[in-house]
Short mmCIF file of the C-alpha atoms (twelve columns), coordinates in Angstrom:
data_MODEL
# 
_entry.id   MODEL 
# 
loop_
_atom_site.group_PDB 
_atom_site.id 
_atom_site.type_symbol 
_atom_site.label_atom_id 
_atom_site.label_alt_id 
_atom_site.label_comp_id 
_atom_site.label_asym_id 
_atom_site.label_seq_id 
_atom_site.Cartn_x 
_atom_site.Cartn_y 
_atom_site.Cartn_z 
_atom_site.pdbx_PDB_model_num 
ATOM 1   C CA . MET A 1   -2.216  93.415  116.035 1 
ATOM 2   C CA . THR A 2   -2.537  92.754  112.301 1 
ATOM 3   C CA . ALA A 3   -1.446  89.642  110.441 1 
ATOM 4   C CA . THR A 4   0.534   91.653  107.866 1 
ATOM 5   C CA . ALA A 5   2.792   93.226  110.491 1 
ATOM 6   C CA . VAL A 6   5.826   92.002  112.411 1 
ATOM 7   C CA . TYR A 7   5.804   93.318  115.983 1 
ATOM 8   C CA . ALA A 8   8.779   94.046  118.181 1 
ATOM 9   C CA . ALA A 9   9.559   95.952  121.357 1 
ATOM 10  C CA . GLY A 10  12.500  97.556  123.086 1 
ATOM 11  C CA . ALA A 11  13.598  100.455 125.246 1 
ATOM 12  C CA . VAL A 12  15.842  103.468 125.489 1 
ATOM 13  C CA . CYS A 13  17.954  102.307 128.422 1 
ATOM 14  C CA . TRP A 14  19.561  105.111 130.408 1 
ATOM 15  C CA . ARG A 15  21.720  105.705 133.463 1 
ATOM 16  C CA . GLU A 16  23.460  108.588 135.183 1 
ATOM 17  C CA . VAL A 17  27.273  108.605 135.275 1 
ATOM 18  C CA . ASP A 18  28.843  111.368 137.373 1 
ATOM 19  C CA . GLY A 19  25.638  113.362 137.047 1 
ATOM 20  C CA . LYS A 20  25.481  113.002 133.251 1 
ATOM 21  C CA . LEU A 21  22.709  111.066 131.528 1 
ATOM 22  C CA . MET A 22  23.948  108.294 129.230 1 
ATOM 23  C CA . ILE A 23  22.092  106.136 126.692 1 
ATOM 24  C CA . LEU A 24  22.820  102.479 125.928 1 
ATOM 25  C CA . VAL A 25  23.365  101.528 122.289 1 
ATOM 26  C CA . VAL A 26  24.168  98.075  120.964 1 
ATOM 27  C CA . HIS A 27  26.627  97.200  118.205 1 
ATOM 28  C CA . ARG A 28  25.121  94.286  116.322 1 
ATOM 29  C CA . THR A 29  27.501  91.620  115.085 1 
ATOM 30  C CA . VAL A 30  25.928  90.425  111.829 1 
ATOM 31  C CA . HIS A 31  24.396  93.707  110.674 1 
ATOM 32  C CA . GLY A 32  27.392  95.824  111.661 1 
ATOM 33  C CA . ASP A 33  25.092  98.616  112.840 1 
ATOM 34  C CA . VAL A 34  24.343  100.586 116.011 1 
ATOM 35  C CA . THR A 35  20.783  100.467 117.375 1 
ATOM 36  C CA . ILE A 36  18.524  100.751 120.390 1 
ATOM 37  C CA . PRO A 37  18.002  97.338  122.028 1 
ATOM 38  C CA . LYS A 38  14.840  95.646  120.763 1 
ATOM 39  C CA . GLY A 39  13.540  92.345  119.428 1 
ATOM 40  C CA . LYS A 40  10.569  90.500  117.953 1 
ATOM 41  C CA . VAL A 41  7.545   89.396  119.940 1 
ATOM 42  C CA . ASP A 42  7.516   85.684  120.713 1 
ATOM 43  C CA . PRO A 43  4.199   83.780  120.387 1 
ATOM 44  C CA . GLY A 44  1.934   84.518  123.339 1 
ATOM 45  C CA . GLU A 45  3.960   87.500  124.571 1 
ATOM 46  C CA . SER A 46  2.728   91.003  125.265 1 
ATOM 47  C CA . LEU A 47  4.769   93.957  124.019 1 
ATOM 48  C CA . PRO A 48  6.014   94.996  127.501 1 
ATOM 49  C CA . GLN A 49  7.007   91.407  128.198 1 
ATOM 50  C CA . THR A 50  8.946   91.305  124.925 1 
ATOM 51  C CA . ALA A 51  10.732  94.560  125.719 1 
ATOM 52  C CA . VAL A 52  12.126  93.404  129.071 1 
ATOM 53  C CA . ARG A 53  13.018  89.951  127.747 1 
ATOM 54  C CA . GLU A 54  14.825  91.258  124.685 1 
ATOM 55  C CA . ILE A 55  16.764  93.844  126.681 1 
ATOM 56  C CA . GLU A 56  17.933  91.198  129.115 1 
ATOM 57  C CA . GLU A 57  18.835  88.783  126.313 1 
ATOM 58  C CA . GLU A 58  20.746  91.420  124.328 1 
ATOM 59  C CA . THR A 59  22.396  93.350  127.160 1 
ATOM 60  C CA . GLY A 60  22.151  91.222  130.291 1 
ATOM 61  C CA . LEU A 61  20.235  94.045  132.007 1 
ATOM 62  C CA . ALA A 62  17.070  93.367  133.990 1 
ATOM 63  C CA . VAL A 63  15.082  96.605  133.743 1 
ATOM 64  C CA . ALA A 64  11.672  97.960  134.658 1 
ATOM 65  C CA . LEU A 65  9.783   99.745  131.920 1 
ATOM 66  C CA . GLY A 66  9.115   103.444 132.360 1 
ATOM 67  C CA . VAL A 67  7.279   105.867 130.098 1 
ATOM 68  C CA . PRO A 68  6.412   104.785 126.537 1 
ATOM 69  C CA . VAL A 69  8.527   106.818 124.097 1 
ATOM 70  C CA . GLY A 70  7.036   105.993 120.745 1 
ATOM 71  C CA . VAL A 71  6.383   103.498 117.987 1 
ATOM 72  C CA . SER A 72  8.466   103.108 114.838 1 
ATOM 73  C CA . ARG A 73  7.209   101.617 111.576 1 
ATOM 74  C CA . TYR A 74  9.175   100.623 108.527 1 
ATOM 75  C CA . PRO A 75  8.597   98.340  105.527 1 
ATOM 76  C CA . LEU A 76  9.904   94.794  105.225 1 
ATOM 77  C CA . SER A 77  10.224  92.604  102.169 1 
ATOM 78  C CA . GLY A 78  7.030   90.892  101.067 1 
ATOM 79  C CA . GLY A 79  4.884   93.933  101.680 1 
ATOM 80  C CA . ARG A 80  4.841   93.572  105.452 1 
ATOM 81  C CA . THR A 81  5.521   96.297  108.016 1 
ATOM 82  C CA . LYS A 82  7.634   96.080  111.142 1 
ATOM 83  C CA . ILE A 83  6.116   97.897  114.119 1 
ATOM 84  C CA . VAL A 84  8.342   98.463  117.155 1 
ATOM 85  C CA . HIS A 85  7.078   99.789  120.490 1 
ATOM 86  C CA . TYR A 86  9.566   101.500 122.818 1 
ATOM 87  C CA . TRP A 87  9.695   102.522 126.463 1 
ATOM 88  C CA . SER A 88  12.272  104.305 128.564 1 
ATOM 89  C CA . ALA A 89  14.051  102.097 131.094 1 
ATOM 90  C CA . GLU A 90  16.532  103.063 133.775 1 
ATOM 91  C CA . ALA A 91  19.507  100.721 134.162 1 
ATOM 92  C CA . THR A 92  20.126  100.791 137.892 1 
ATOM 93  C CA . ASP A 93  23.574  100.283 139.397 1 
ATOM 94  C CA . ASP A 94  22.402  96.917  140.702 1 
ATOM 95  C CA . ALA A 95  21.199  95.838  137.248 1 
ATOM 96  C CA . ILE A 96  24.536  96.820  135.730 1 
ATOM 97  C CA . ARG A 97  26.454  94.894  138.392 1 
ATOM 98  C CA . ARG A 98  24.321  91.823  137.746 1 
ATOM 99  C CA . SER A 99  24.635  91.942  133.955 1 
ATOM 100 C CA . THR A 100 26.205  88.816  132.489 1 
ATOM 101 C CA . PHE A 101 26.698  90.234  128.996 1 
ATOM 102 C CA . VAL A 102 29.572  88.941  126.860 1 
ATOM 103 C CA . PRO A 103 30.041  89.647  123.135 1 
ATOM 104 C CA . ASN A 104 28.204  87.052  121.060 1 
ATOM 105 C CA . GLY A 105 26.950  86.199  117.605 1 
ATOM 106 C CA . GLU A 106 24.162  88.780  117.835 1 
ATOM 107 C CA . ILE A 107 25.636  91.657  119.863 1 
ATOM 108 C CA . ALA A 108 29.315  92.559  119.430 1 
ATOM 109 C CA . ALA A 109 29.428  95.294  122.079 1 
ATOM 110 C CA . LEU A 110 27.461  97.590  124.369 1 
ATOM 111 C CA . GLU A 111 28.265  101.277 124.695 1 
ATOM 112 C CA . TRP A 112 26.992  104.065 126.927 1 
ATOM 113 C CA . VAL A 113 26.962  107.402 125.113 1 
ATOM 114 C CA . SER A 114 25.458  110.854 125.591 1 
ATOM 115 C CA . ILE A 115 22.188  111.756 123.887 1 
ATOM 116 C CA . LYS A 116 24.133  114.137 121.665 1 
ATOM 117 C CA . LYS A 117 26.520  111.409 120.528 1 
ATOM 118 C CA . ALA A 118 23.708  108.901 120.091 1 
ATOM 119 C CA . ARG A 119 21.988  111.215 117.601 1 
ATOM 120 C CA . SER A 120 24.857  110.823 115.137 1 
ATOM 121 C CA . TYR A 121 25.822  107.336 116.245 1 
ATOM 122 C CA . LEU A 122 22.606  105.413 115.632 1 
ATOM 123 C CA . SER A 123 22.412  103.773 112.213 1 
ATOM 124 C CA . TYR A 124 18.703  104.310 111.533 1 
ATOM 125 C CA . ALA A 125 16.505  107.401 111.373 1 
ATOM 126 C CA . THR A 126 13.664  105.533 113.083 1 
ATOM 127 C CA . ASP A 127 15.887  104.970 116.123 1 
ATOM 128 C CA . VAL A 128 16.854  108.637 116.172 1 
ATOM 129 C CA . GLU A 129 13.167  109.607 116.202 1 
ATOM 130 C CA . ILE A 130 12.613  107.444 119.289 1 
ATOM 131 C CA . LEU A 131 15.705  108.953 120.902 1 
ATOM 132 C CA . GLU A 132 14.334  112.456 120.264 1 
ATOM 133 C CA . ASN A 133 11.075  111.505 121.990 1 
ATOM 134 C CA . PHE A 134 13.081  110.393 125.008 1 
ATOM 135 C CA . ALA A 135 15.258  113.523 124.874 1 
ATOM 136 C CA . ALA A 136 12.121  115.692 124.962 1 
ATOM 137 C CA . LEU A 137 11.101  114.030 128.227 1 
ATOM 138 C CA . VAL A 138 14.561  114.611 129.675 1 
ATOM 139 C CA . GLU A 139 14.492  118.272 128.656 1 
ATOM 140 C CA . SER A 140 11.120  118.716 130.356 1 
ATOM 141 C CA . GLY A 141 12.517  117.265 133.582 1 
ATOM 142 C CA . VAL A 142 10.847  113.877 133.287 1 
ATOM 143 C CA . THR A 143 13.353  111.054 133.467 1 
ATOM 144 C CA . ARG A 144 12.853  108.925 136.556 1 
ATOM 145 C CA . THR A 145 9.203   107.858 136.874 1 
ATOM 146 C CA . PHE A 146 6.844   105.533 138.698 1 
ATOM 147 C CA . ALA A 147 3.390   104.225 137.814 1 
ATOM 148 C CA . ILE A 148 0.002   103.625 139.334 1 
ATOM 149 C CA . ILE A 149 -1.549  100.644 137.568 1 
ATOM 150 C CA . ALA A 150 -5.351  100.555 137.652 1 
ATOM 151 C CA . LEU A 151 -6.448  96.942  137.152 1 
ATOM 152 C CA . ARG A 152 -9.983  95.641  136.710 1 
ATOM 153 C CA . HIS A 153 -10.521 92.216  138.258 1 
ATOM 154 C CA . ALA A 154 -10.670 89.188  135.961 1 
ATOM 155 C CA . LYS A 155 -13.898 87.585  134.778 1 
ATOM 156 C CA . ALA A 156 -16.052 86.473  137.716 1 
ATOM 157 C CA . LEU A 157 -18.904 84.010  137.908 1 
ATOM 158 C CA . PRO A 158 -22.204 85.715  136.990 1 
ATOM 159 C CA . HIS A 159 -24.453 86.728  139.886 1 
ATOM 160 C CA . GLU A 160 -27.031 84.109  139.001 1 
ATOM 161 C CA . ALA A 161 -24.443 81.313  139.205 1 
ATOM 162 C CA . TRP A 162 -23.384 82.179  142.764 1 
ATOM 163 C CA . ASP A 163 -25.436 81.587  145.909 1 
ATOM 164 C CA . GLY A 164 -23.140 83.451  148.293 1 
ATOM 165 C CA . THR A 165 -22.659 87.156  148.923 1 
ATOM 166 C CA . ASP A 166 -21.365 89.346  146.118 1 
ATOM 167 C CA . VAL A 167 -18.106 90.074  147.943 1 
ATOM 168 C CA . THR A 168 -17.297 86.348  147.943 1 
ATOM 169 C CA . ARG A 169 -18.192 85.778  144.273 1 
ATOM 170 C CA . PRO A 170 -15.188 83.952  142.722 1 
ATOM 171 C CA . LEU A 171 -13.528 84.093  139.338 1 
ATOM 172 C CA . SER A 172 -14.795 81.956  136.497 1 
ATOM 173 C CA . GLU A 173 -12.502 79.461  134.788 1 
ATOM 174 C CA . ARG A 174 -11.755 82.094  132.161 1 
ATOM 175 C CA . GLY A 175 -11.038 84.615  134.902 1 
ATOM 176 C CA . VAL A 176 -8.479  82.296  136.477 1 
ATOM 177 C CA . ARG A 177 -6.718  82.015  133.120 1 
ATOM 178 C CA . GLN A 178 -6.858  85.781  132.661 1 
ATOM 179 C CA . ALA A 179 -5.282  86.374  136.078 1 
ATOM 180 C CA . ALA A 180 -2.389  84.097  135.175 1 
ATOM 181 C CA . SER A 181 -1.964  85.634  131.703 1 
ATOM 182 C CA . ILE A 182 -1.363  89.209  132.917 1 
ATOM 183 C CA . VAL A 183 1.409   88.443  135.399 1 
ATOM 184 C CA . ASP A 184 4.344   88.867  133.009 1 
ATOM 185 C CA . THR A 185 2.974   92.088  131.518 1 
ATOM 186 C CA . LEU A 186 2.409   93.622  134.950 1 
ATOM 187 C CA . ALA A 187 5.829   92.420  136.079 1 
ATOM 188 C CA . ALA A 188 7.484   94.336  133.222 1 
ATOM 189 C CA . PHE A 189 6.789   97.530  135.183 1 
ATOM 190 C CA . HIS A 190 8.275   96.111  138.425 1 
ATOM 191 C CA . PRO A 191 5.458   96.992  140.851 1 
ATOM 192 C CA . LYS A 192 6.543   97.415  144.466 1 
ATOM 193 C CA . ARG A 193 3.058   97.333  146.032 1 
ATOM 194 C CA . ILE A 194 -0.171  95.443  145.292 1 
ATOM 195 C CA . VAL A 195 -3.342  96.948  146.736 1 
ATOM 196 C CA . THR A 196 -6.639  95.188  146.130 1 
ATOM 197 C CA . SER A 197 -10.306 95.441  146.945 1 
ATOM 198 C CA . ASP A 198 -11.142 92.846  149.584 1 
ATOM 199 C CA . ALA A 199 -13.662 91.176  147.231 1 
ATOM 200 C CA . THR A 200 -12.692 87.607  146.413 1 
ATOM 201 C CA . ARG A 201 -12.673 88.237  142.671 1 
ATOM 202 C CA . CYS A 202 -10.116 91.052  143.080 1 
ATOM 203 C CA . VAL A 203 -7.905  89.224  145.559 1 
ATOM 204 C CA . THR A 204 -7.810  86.154  143.317 1 
ATOM 205 C CA . THR A 205 -6.950  88.291  140.286 1 
ATOM 206 C CA . VAL A 206 -3.723  89.628  141.829 1 
ATOM 207 C CA . THR A 207 -2.719  86.506  143.765 1 
ATOM 208 C CA . PRO A 208 -0.677  85.061  140.841 1 
ATOM 209 C CA . LEU A 209 1.243   88.357  140.607 1 
ATOM 210 C CA . SER A 210 1.809   88.321  144.362 1 
ATOM 211 C CA . VAL A 211 3.152   84.778  144.232 1 
ATOM 212 C CA . ALA A 212 5.415   85.505  141.252 1 
ATOM 213 C CA . SER A 213 6.798   88.758  142.676 1 
ATOM 214 C CA . GLY A 214 6.877   87.928  146.367 1 
ATOM 215 C CA . ILE A 215 4.914   91.125  147.104 1 
ATOM 216 C CA . GLU A 216 2.362   90.766  149.899 1 
ATOM 217 C CA . LEU A 217 -1.181  91.796  149.052 1 
ATOM 218 C CA . LYS A 218 -2.697  94.796  150.815 1 
ATOM 219 C CA . ARG A 219 -6.471  94.194  151.036 1 
ATOM 220 C CA . THR A 220 -8.799  97.113  151.618 1 
ATOM 221 C CA . ALA A 221 -12.525 97.766  151.465 1 
ATOM 222 C CA . SER A 222 -11.736 101.384 150.532 1 
ATOM 223 C CA . ILE A 223 -11.696 100.546 146.795 1 
ATOM 224 C CA . SER A 224 -14.330 97.800  146.844 1 
ATOM 225 C CA . GLN A 225 -17.557 97.981  144.889 1 
ATOM 226 C CA . GLU A 226 -19.604 97.222  147.991 1 
ATOM 227 C CA . ALA A 227 -18.154 100.236 149.839 1 
ATOM 228 C CA . TYR A 228 -18.470 102.358 146.691 1 
ATOM 229 C CA . ASP A 229 -22.160 101.486 146.261 1 
ATOM 230 C CA . ASP A 230 -22.778 102.241 149.948 1 
ATOM 231 C CA . GLY A 231 -20.977 105.581 149.734 1 
ATOM 232 C CA . GLU A 232 -18.288 104.386 152.159 1 
ATOM 233 C CA . ALA A 233 -15.304 104.016 149.804 1 
ATOM 234 C CA . ASP A 234 -12.200 106.110 150.418 1 
ATOM 235 C CA . ILE A 235 -10.535 106.001 147.006 1 
ATOM 236 C CA . ARG A 236 -8.890  109.385 147.503 1 
ATOM 237 C CA . ALA A 237 -6.955  108.173 150.543 1 
ATOM 238 C CA . VAL A 238 -5.717  105.051 148.751 1 
ATOM 239 C CA . VAL A 239 -4.626  106.969 145.648 1 
ATOM 240 C CA . GLY A 240 -3.047  109.765 147.695 1 
ATOM 241 C CA . LYS A 241 -0.923  107.309 149.633 1 
ATOM 242 C CA . ARG A 242 0.316   105.691 146.445 1 
ATOM 243 C CA . VAL A 243 1.192   109.048 144.862 1 
ATOM 244 C CA . ARG A 244 3.076   110.134 147.984 1 
ATOM 245 C CA . SER A 245 5.027   106.875 148.106 1 
ATOM 246 C CA . ARG A 246 6.357   107.399 144.563 1 
ATOM 247 C CA . LYS A 247 6.640   103.647 144.050 1 
ATOM 248 C CA . THR A 248 4.967   101.688 141.273 1 
ATOM 249 C CA . ALA A 249 1.806   100.037 142.567 1 
ATOM 250 C CA . VAL A 250 -1.040  97.907  141.243 1 
ATOM 251 C CA . LEU A 251 -4.548  98.872  142.403 1 
ATOM 252 C CA . CYS A 252 -7.063  96.112  141.649 1 
ATOM 253 C CA . SER A 253 -10.687 97.175  141.754 1 
ATOM 254 C CA . HIS A 254 -14.064 96.945  139.983 1 
ATOM 255 C CA . GLY A 255 -15.453 98.321  136.735 1 
ATOM 256 C CA . PRO A 256 -17.866 100.796 138.389 1 
ATOM 257 C CA . VAL A 257 -15.101 102.059 140.729 1 
ATOM 258 C CA . LEU A 258 -12.388 102.616 138.119 1 
ATOM 259 C CA . PRO A 259 -13.669 105.954 136.691 1 
ATOM 260 C CA . THR A 260 -13.491 107.486 140.169 1 
ATOM 261 C CA . LEU A 261 -10.103 105.885 140.813 1 
ATOM 262 C CA . MET A 262 -8.700  107.342 137.600 1 
ATOM 263 C CA . ARG A 263 -10.240 110.734 138.364 1 
ATOM 264 C CA . GLU A 264 -8.570  110.717 141.788 1 
ATOM 265 C CA . ILE A 265 -5.179  109.986 140.195 1 
ATOM 266 C CA . ALA A 266 -5.685  112.973 137.916 1 
ATOM 267 C CA . LEU A 267 -6.747  115.245 140.780 1 
ATOM 268 C CA . ALA A 268 -3.892  114.092 143.024 1 
ATOM 269 C CA . THR A 269 -1.338  114.965 140.332 1 
ATOM 270 C CA . GLY A 270 -2.787  118.255 139.128 1 
ATOM 271 C CA . THR A 271 -3.877  116.767 135.811 1 
ATOM 272 C CA . PRO A 272 -6.919  118.221 133.991 1 
ATOM 273 C CA . VAL A 273 -9.588  115.543 133.789 1 
ATOM 274 C CA . GLY A 274 -10.294 114.801 130.131 1 
ATOM 275 C CA . ALA A 275 -11.660 112.101 127.882 1 
ATOM 276 C CA . TYR A 276 -8.361  110.220 127.947 1 
ATOM 277 C CA . VAL A 277 -8.748  109.703 131.700 1 
ATOM 278 C CA . THR A 278 -12.284 108.402 131.199 1 
ATOM 279 C CA . ASP A 279 -11.149 106.127 128.367 1 
ATOM 280 C CA . ALA A 280 -8.382  104.665 130.540 1 
ATOM 281 C CA . ALA A 281 -11.028 103.583 133.065 1 
ATOM 282 C CA . ALA A 282 -13.176 101.767 130.476 1 
ATOM 283 C CA . LEU A 283 -11.453 98.426  130.907 1 
ATOM 284 C CA . GLU A 284 -12.521 94.915  130.056 1 
ATOM 285 C CA . THR A 285 -12.030 92.255  132.706 1 
ATOM 286 C CA . ALA A 286 -8.348  91.719  133.651 1 
ATOM 287 C CA . ALA A 287 -7.274  94.743  131.595 1 
ATOM 288 C CA . PHE A 288 -5.252  97.530  133.176 1 
ATOM 289 C CA . SER A 289 -4.105  101.090 132.558 1 
ATOM 290 C CA . VAL A 290 -0.556  102.117 133.496 1 
ATOM 291 C CA . VAL A 291 -0.504  105.749 134.621 1 
ATOM 292 C CA . HIS A 292 3.039   107.141 134.456 1 
ATOM 293 C CA . LEU A 293 4.056   109.912 136.867 1 
ATOM 294 C CA . SER A 294 7.230   111.853 137.590 1 
ATOM 295 C CA . GLN A 295 9.093   110.478 140.591 1 
ATOM 296 C CA . THR A 296 10.707  113.834 141.325 1 
ATOM 297 C CA . ASN A 297 7.518   115.884 140.929 1 
ATOM 298 C CA . PRO A 298 4.289   113.834 140.804 1 
ATOM 299 C CA . SER A 299 2.205   117.017 140.964 1 
ATOM 300 C CA . SER A 300 3.458   117.915 137.474 1 
ATOM 301 C CA . GLY A 301 0.683   115.717 136.128 1 
ATOM 302 C CA . ILE A 302 0.178   112.470 134.247 1 
ATOM 303 C CA . ILE A 303 2.973   111.935 131.733 1 
ATOM 304 C CA . ALA A 304 1.403   109.067 129.806 1 
ATOM 305 C CA . ILE A 305 -1.236  106.354 130.093 1 
ATOM 306 C CA . GLU A 306 -1.030  102.983 128.356 1 
ATOM 307 C CA . THR A 307 -3.642  100.239 128.475 1 
ATOM 308 C CA . HIS A 308 -3.129  96.485  128.191 1 
ATOM 309 C CA . ALA A 309 -5.658  93.670  127.858 1 
ATOM 310 C CA . PRO A 310 -5.388  89.992  128.864 1 
ATOM 311 C CA . ARG A 311 -4.425  87.516  126.161 1 
ATOM 312 C CA . VAL A 312 -7.161  84.993  127.020 1 
# 
């Protein structure tokens, strides 16, 4: 992020009504315009965290982020630029039932409209461009998605500072802070499963997420560095199970293991292995890559990959 820019995040929220896909637009009170829900990043927030918070604040909807659908940029007074990151986000029936939205000083009304109507309804060309990106996904049959999130464990104590076995090597103080800092960003994608290497440094990395989400950890040596170095890892089986389940999952592993893990995701989904897959595996400690896949047809390949780093 640059100091001369103002960052914001939001989402194209969608639902199906009687088999027809509808888009949520918001009528803003003060500006008197019609836009896609979005808002500015608060200090210390990640962009995905901002997106889910702003959507809930503006619309009352608690959503999980899906595929990224673009970034808009436009000038502000004072020579600064506003940069807005967008995702798709399905508004489930349960989320709609739980919404507590009432008209207020910021948002006068919410309205569900067709993509066709939204094209002429939205007040700004930048919003229409984001809508067109989403519409292209819909037209290609990619609407409902899930993700496999490849996470590298947080910073561990160096080998020379630990007298025990490598598998029991713990996180450093910085690593503990990193593990706590990524919880809200990971939670923005609403993972349903957490699978981790049985190494202490991996288990400790995802424990804060497990506590916050109530999701029980699944520990396995199949994606551990020890098993990988010994030629006994079974990364293909772990990845295959997650692809077949079609539920968003976090896989926490080690730097040397991640290139193979990412390659197995590509192979399991019929995706040509390219530099972008390799790049997505080159993660710093506590960073993660979100690999988006079609829920209706995972074998259609990777739709998008986004990478996020810890804030500490």
